[in-house]
Coordinates of C-alpha atoms and ligand atoms in Angstrom, one line a residue:
X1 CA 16.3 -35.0 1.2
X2 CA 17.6 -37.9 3.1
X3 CA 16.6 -40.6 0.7
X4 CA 17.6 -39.0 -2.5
X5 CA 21.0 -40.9 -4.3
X6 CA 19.9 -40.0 -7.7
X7 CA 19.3 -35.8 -9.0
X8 CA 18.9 -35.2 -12.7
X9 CA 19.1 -31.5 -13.3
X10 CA 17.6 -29.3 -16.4
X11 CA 19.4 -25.9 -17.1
X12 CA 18.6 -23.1 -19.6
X13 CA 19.4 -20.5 -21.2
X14 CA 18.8 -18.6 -17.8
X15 CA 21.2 -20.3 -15.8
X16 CA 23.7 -18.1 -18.4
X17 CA 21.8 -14.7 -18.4
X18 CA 24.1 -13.5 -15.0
X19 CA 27.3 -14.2 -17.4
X20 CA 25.9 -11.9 -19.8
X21 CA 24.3 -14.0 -22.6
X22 CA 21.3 -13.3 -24.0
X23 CA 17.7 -15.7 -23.5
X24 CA 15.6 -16.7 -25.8
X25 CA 12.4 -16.0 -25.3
X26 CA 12.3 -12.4 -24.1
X27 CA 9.2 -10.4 -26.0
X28 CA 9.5 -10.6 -29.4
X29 CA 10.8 -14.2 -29.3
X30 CA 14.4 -13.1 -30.7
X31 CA 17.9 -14.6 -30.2
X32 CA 20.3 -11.8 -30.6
X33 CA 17.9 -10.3 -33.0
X34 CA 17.1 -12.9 -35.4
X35 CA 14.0 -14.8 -35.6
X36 CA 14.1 -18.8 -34.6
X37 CA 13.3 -19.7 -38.4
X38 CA 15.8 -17.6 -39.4
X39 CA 19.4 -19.0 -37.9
X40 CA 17.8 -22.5 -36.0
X41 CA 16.3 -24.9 -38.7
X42 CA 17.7 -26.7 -41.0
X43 CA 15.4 -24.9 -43.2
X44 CA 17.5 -22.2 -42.2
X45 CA 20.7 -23.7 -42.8
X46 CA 20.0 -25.0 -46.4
X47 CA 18.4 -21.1 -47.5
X48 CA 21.1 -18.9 -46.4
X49 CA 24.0 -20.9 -44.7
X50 CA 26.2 -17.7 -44.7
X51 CA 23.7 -16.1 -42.4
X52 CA 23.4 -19.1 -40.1
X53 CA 27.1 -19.7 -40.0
X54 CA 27.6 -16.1 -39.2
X55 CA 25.4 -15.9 -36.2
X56 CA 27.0 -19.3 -34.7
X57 CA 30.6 -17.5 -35.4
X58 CA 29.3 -14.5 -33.2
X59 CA 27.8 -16.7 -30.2
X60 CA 31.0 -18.9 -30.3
X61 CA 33.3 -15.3 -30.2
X62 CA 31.0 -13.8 -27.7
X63 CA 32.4 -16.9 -25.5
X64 CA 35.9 -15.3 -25.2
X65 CA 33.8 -12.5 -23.2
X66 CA 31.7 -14.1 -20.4
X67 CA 32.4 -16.2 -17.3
X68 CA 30.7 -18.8 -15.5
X69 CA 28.7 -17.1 -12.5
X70 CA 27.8 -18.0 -9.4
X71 CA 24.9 -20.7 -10.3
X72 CA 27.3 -22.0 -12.7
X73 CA 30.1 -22.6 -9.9
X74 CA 27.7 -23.7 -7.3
X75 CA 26.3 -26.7 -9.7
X76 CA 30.1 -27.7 -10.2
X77 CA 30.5 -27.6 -6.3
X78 CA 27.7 -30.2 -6.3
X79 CA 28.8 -32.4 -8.6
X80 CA 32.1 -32.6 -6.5
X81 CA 30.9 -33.2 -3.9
X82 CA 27.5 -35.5 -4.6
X83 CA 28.4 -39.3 -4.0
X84 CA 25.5 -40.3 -5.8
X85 CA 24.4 -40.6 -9.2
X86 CA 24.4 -37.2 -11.1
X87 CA 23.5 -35.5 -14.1
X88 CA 23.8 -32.4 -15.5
X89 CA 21.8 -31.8 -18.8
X90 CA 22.1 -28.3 -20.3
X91 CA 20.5 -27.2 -23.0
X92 CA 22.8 -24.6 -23.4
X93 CA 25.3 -24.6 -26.1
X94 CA 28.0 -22.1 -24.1
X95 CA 30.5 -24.0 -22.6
X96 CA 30.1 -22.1 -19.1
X97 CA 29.1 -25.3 -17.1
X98 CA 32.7 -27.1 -18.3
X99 CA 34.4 -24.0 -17.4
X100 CA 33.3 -23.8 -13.8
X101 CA 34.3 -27.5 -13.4
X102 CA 31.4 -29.5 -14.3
X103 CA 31.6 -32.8 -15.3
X104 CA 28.8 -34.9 -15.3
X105 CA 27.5 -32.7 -18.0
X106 CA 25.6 -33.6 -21.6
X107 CA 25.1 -30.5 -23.7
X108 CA 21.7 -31.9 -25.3
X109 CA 21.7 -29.2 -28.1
X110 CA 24.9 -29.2 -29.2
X111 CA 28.2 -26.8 -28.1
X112 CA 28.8 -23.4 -30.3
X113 CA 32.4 -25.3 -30.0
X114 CA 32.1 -27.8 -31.9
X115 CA 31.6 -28.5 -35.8
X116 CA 29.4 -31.4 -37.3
X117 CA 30.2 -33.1 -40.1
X118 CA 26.7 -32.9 -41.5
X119 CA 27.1 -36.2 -44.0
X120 CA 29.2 -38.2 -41.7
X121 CA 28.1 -37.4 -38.3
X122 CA 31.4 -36.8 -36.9
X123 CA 31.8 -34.1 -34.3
X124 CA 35.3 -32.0 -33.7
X125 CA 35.9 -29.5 -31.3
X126 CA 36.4 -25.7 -33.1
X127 CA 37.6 -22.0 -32.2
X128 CA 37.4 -19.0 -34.5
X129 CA 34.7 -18.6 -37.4
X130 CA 33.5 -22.3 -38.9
X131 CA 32.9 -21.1 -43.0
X132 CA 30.1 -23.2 -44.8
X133 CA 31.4 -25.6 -46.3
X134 CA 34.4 -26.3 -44.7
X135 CA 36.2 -29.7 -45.0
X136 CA 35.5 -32.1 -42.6
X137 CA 38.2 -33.4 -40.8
X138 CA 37.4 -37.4 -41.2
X139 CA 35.8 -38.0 -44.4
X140 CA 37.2 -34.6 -45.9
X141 CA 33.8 -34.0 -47.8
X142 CA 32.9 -30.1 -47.6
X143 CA 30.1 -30.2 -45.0
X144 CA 30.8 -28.8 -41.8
X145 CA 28.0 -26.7 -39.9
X146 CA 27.6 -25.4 -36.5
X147 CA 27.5 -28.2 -33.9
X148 CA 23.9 -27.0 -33.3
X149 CA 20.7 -29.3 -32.7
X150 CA 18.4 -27.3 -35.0
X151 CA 14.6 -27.1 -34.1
X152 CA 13.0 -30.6 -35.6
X153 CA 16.3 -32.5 -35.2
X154 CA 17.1 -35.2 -32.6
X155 CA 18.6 -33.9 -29.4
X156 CA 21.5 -35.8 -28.3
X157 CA 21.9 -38.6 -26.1
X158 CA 18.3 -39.1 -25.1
X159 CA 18.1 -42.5 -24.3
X160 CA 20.9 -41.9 -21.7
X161 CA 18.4 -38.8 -20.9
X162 CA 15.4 -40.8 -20.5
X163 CA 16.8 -43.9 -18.4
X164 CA 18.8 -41.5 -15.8
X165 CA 14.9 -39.3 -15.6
X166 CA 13.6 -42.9 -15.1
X167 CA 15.9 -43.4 -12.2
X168 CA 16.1 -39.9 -10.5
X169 CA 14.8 -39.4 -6.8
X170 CA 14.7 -35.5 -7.8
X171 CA 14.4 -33.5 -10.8
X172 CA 16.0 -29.8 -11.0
X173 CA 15.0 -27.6 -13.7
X174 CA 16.8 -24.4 -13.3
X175 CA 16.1 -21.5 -16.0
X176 CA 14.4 -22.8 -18.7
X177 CA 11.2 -21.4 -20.3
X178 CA 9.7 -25.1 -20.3
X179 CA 8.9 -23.8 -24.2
X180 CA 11.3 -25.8 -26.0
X181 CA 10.4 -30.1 -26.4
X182 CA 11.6 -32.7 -25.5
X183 CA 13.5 -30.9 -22.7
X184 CA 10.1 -29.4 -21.7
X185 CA 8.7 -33.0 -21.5
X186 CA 11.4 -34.1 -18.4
X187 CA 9.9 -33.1 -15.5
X188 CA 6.5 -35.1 -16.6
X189 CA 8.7 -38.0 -17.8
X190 CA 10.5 -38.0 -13.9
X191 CA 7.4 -37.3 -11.6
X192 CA 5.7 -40.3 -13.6
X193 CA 8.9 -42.4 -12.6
X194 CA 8.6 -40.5 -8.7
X195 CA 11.0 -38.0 -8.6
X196 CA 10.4 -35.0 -6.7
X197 CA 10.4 -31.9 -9.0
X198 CA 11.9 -28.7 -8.0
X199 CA 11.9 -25.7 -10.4
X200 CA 14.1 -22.6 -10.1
X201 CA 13.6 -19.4 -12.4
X202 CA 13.2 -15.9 -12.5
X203 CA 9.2 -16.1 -12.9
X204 CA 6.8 -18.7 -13.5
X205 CA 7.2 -20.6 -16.7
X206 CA 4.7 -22.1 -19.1
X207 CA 6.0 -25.6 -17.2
X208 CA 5.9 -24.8 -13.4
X209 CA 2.2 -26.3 -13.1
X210 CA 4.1 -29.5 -13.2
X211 CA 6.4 -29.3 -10.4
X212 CA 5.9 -30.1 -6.9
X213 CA 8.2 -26.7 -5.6
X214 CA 8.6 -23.5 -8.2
X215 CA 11.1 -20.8 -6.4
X216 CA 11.4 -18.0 -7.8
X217 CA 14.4 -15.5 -8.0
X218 CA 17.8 -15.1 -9.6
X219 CA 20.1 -18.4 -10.8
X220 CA 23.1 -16.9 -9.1
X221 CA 21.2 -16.5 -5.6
X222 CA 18.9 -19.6 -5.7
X223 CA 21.6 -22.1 -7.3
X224 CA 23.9 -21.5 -4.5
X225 CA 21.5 -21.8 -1.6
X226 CA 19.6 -25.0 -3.1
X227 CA 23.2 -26.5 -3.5
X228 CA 23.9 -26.0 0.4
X229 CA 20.9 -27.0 1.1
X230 CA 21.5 -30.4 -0.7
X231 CA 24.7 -30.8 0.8
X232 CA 24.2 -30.1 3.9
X233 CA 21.3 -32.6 3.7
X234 CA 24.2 -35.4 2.5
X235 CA 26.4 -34.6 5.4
X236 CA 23.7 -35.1 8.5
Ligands
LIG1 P1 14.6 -19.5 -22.9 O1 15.3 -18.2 -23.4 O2 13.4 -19.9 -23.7 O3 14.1 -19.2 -21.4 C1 14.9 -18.6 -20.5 C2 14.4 -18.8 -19.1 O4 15.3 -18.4 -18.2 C3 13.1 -18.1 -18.8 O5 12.1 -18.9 -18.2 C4 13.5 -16.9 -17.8 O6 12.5 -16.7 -16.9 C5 14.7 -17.6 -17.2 N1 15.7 -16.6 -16.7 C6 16.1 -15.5 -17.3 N2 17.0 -14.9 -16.5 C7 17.2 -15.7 -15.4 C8 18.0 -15.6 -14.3 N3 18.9 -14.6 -14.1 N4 17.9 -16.6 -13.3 C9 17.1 -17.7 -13.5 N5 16.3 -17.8 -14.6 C10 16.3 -16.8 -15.5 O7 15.7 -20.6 -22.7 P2 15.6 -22.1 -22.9 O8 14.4 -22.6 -22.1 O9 16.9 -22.6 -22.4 O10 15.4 -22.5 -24.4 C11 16.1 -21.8 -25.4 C12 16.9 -22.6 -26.4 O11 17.8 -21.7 -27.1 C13 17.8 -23.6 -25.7 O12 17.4 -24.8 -26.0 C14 19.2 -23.3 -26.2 O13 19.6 -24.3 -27.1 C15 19.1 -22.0 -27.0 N6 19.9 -20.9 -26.3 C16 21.0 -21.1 -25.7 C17 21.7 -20.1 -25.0 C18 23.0 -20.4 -24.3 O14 23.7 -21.4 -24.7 N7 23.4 -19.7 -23.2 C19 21.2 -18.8 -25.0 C20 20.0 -18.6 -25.7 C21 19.3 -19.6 -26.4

C-alpha cells in the first residue's frame, strides 16, 4: 500500500443495490422488467421512444426515493481524504456517488439527470419526466432523449479513462458484473500498465479471473473496511 499515489476505481450497479436500486443482470437479464433491447439501444429509442422515455422518467423519479449507503459514503470519505491522484468512474447513471460527496467522479454512461440534445450533443441537467421530443435548450431543435449511453454507443470520456488506467498503482472494481464493455475491459487495460487489481462484489463475476485479489461480500461492509484500510495505509 505504501507506494500507491494513483487508485482508479470501477463501480456498478451493485455498489447501488444497498440504496434500493435494482441490478442488471439478475436471472432473466431484466432491468426493472424490461429486456436490454427493449429501453437501451438506440434501436430501442428510434422504435418506440415513448416506451424508452417512460422507463428513464421512472428511474430518474425513483431517485427522489433512495439514499447513498454506506459504500457510497465511505468512497466519498476517500476521496477527501486521498492526497493523490483519484478517480472515481461509475457506470451508474443514479446520482448517489454526488450525493454522498464525491467529487472526483465521471459517470461513464450517462446520468438519468440529465437530457441530450441528440443532434447537437449538448447535455443539460433535468428533473421530472423528459417527453420525446422535447426542445432542446441550445439549438431549440425537438430532440432531447435520456442522457443515457445506449448499448453500441461511445461511453464518455474515455480517453481521460484510459490515460488515468495507464497511470494507476491500483485498480478497484467494486460491483460490477464485468459483463458490460469497455468498462469490463479496465482491469486488463491497468494490470498491463502494473496496477494492482482488487475486486469487490457480492460473488464471483465473469471478470474476477483477472484480478490479483477478489473479496467477496456486501458493498456497504467491504467499501468501508477497504477504505480504512487505505487510509490508514496513507497515514503510517
Ligand atoms: P450488473 O447489474 O450487470 O451487475 C451487478 C453486479 O453487482 C453483480 O456482479 C452483482 O454480483 C453485484 N452486486 C449485487 N449486489 C451487490 C452488493 N450489495 N454489494 C456488492 N456487489 C453487489 O451491473 P453493471 O455491471 O453495473 O452493468 C449494468 C449496466 O446497467 C451499467 O452499465 C449501468 O449503466 C446500468 N444500470 C445502472 C444502474 C444504476 O445506475 N444504479 C442500475 C442498473 C443498471
Amino acid at each position: 500500500m505504501s507506494e500507491i499515489r494513483n487508485i482508479v476505481i470501477l463501480t456498478g450497479a451493485g455498489i447501488s443495490a444497498e440504496s434500493g436500486i435494482a441490478t442488471f443482470r439478475r436471472p432473466g437479464g431484466l432491468w426493472e422488467g424490461h429486456r436490454v433491447e427493449d429501453v437501451c439501444t438506440p434501436e430501442a429509442l428510434a422504435a418506440d421512444a415513448t416506451l424508452v422515455h417512460r422507463f428513464y422518467d421512472a428511474r430518474r423519479a425513483a431517485l427522489n426515493h433512495v439514499a447513498p449507503n454506506a459504500a457510497h459514503v465511505a468512497l466519498a470519505r476517500l476521496d477527501a481524504a486521498w492526497t493523490g491522484e483519484l478517480l472515481i468512474i461509475t457506470q451508474n447513471v443514479d446520482d448517489l456517488h454526488e450525493r454522498a460527496g464525491t467529487k472526483r467522479l465521471l459517470h461513464m454512461h450517462g446520468e438519468l439527470r440529465s437530457a441530450l440534445c441528440g443532434l447537437c450533443g449538448i447535455r443539460t441537467a433535468w428533473e421530472g419526466p423528459l417527453p420525446p421530443g422535447a426542445p432542446c435548450p441550445d439549438c431549440g431543435e425537438n430532440a432531447l432523449r435520456p442522457d443515457i449511453v445506449f448499448f453500441g454507443e461511445m461511453p464518455y470520456q474515455m480517453d481521460r479513462i484510459e490515460q488515468a488506467l495507464e497511470h494507476a498503482d491500483l485498480f478497484v472494481s467494486i460491483g460490477t458484473s464485468g459483463a458490460v464493455y469497455p468498462a469490463a475491459g479496465f482491469v486488463r487495460l491497468a494490470a498491463h500498465d502494473g496496477a494492482e487489481t482488487l475486486e469487490l462484489n457480492l460473488e464471483r463475476s465473469a471478470g474476477s479471473d483477472w484480478f490479483n485479489e477478489t473479496r467477496l461480500g456486501p458493498a456497504s461492509v467491504l467499501v468501508p473496511a477497504w477504505v480504512e484500510e487505505v487510509i490508514g495505509a496513507q497515514a503510517r
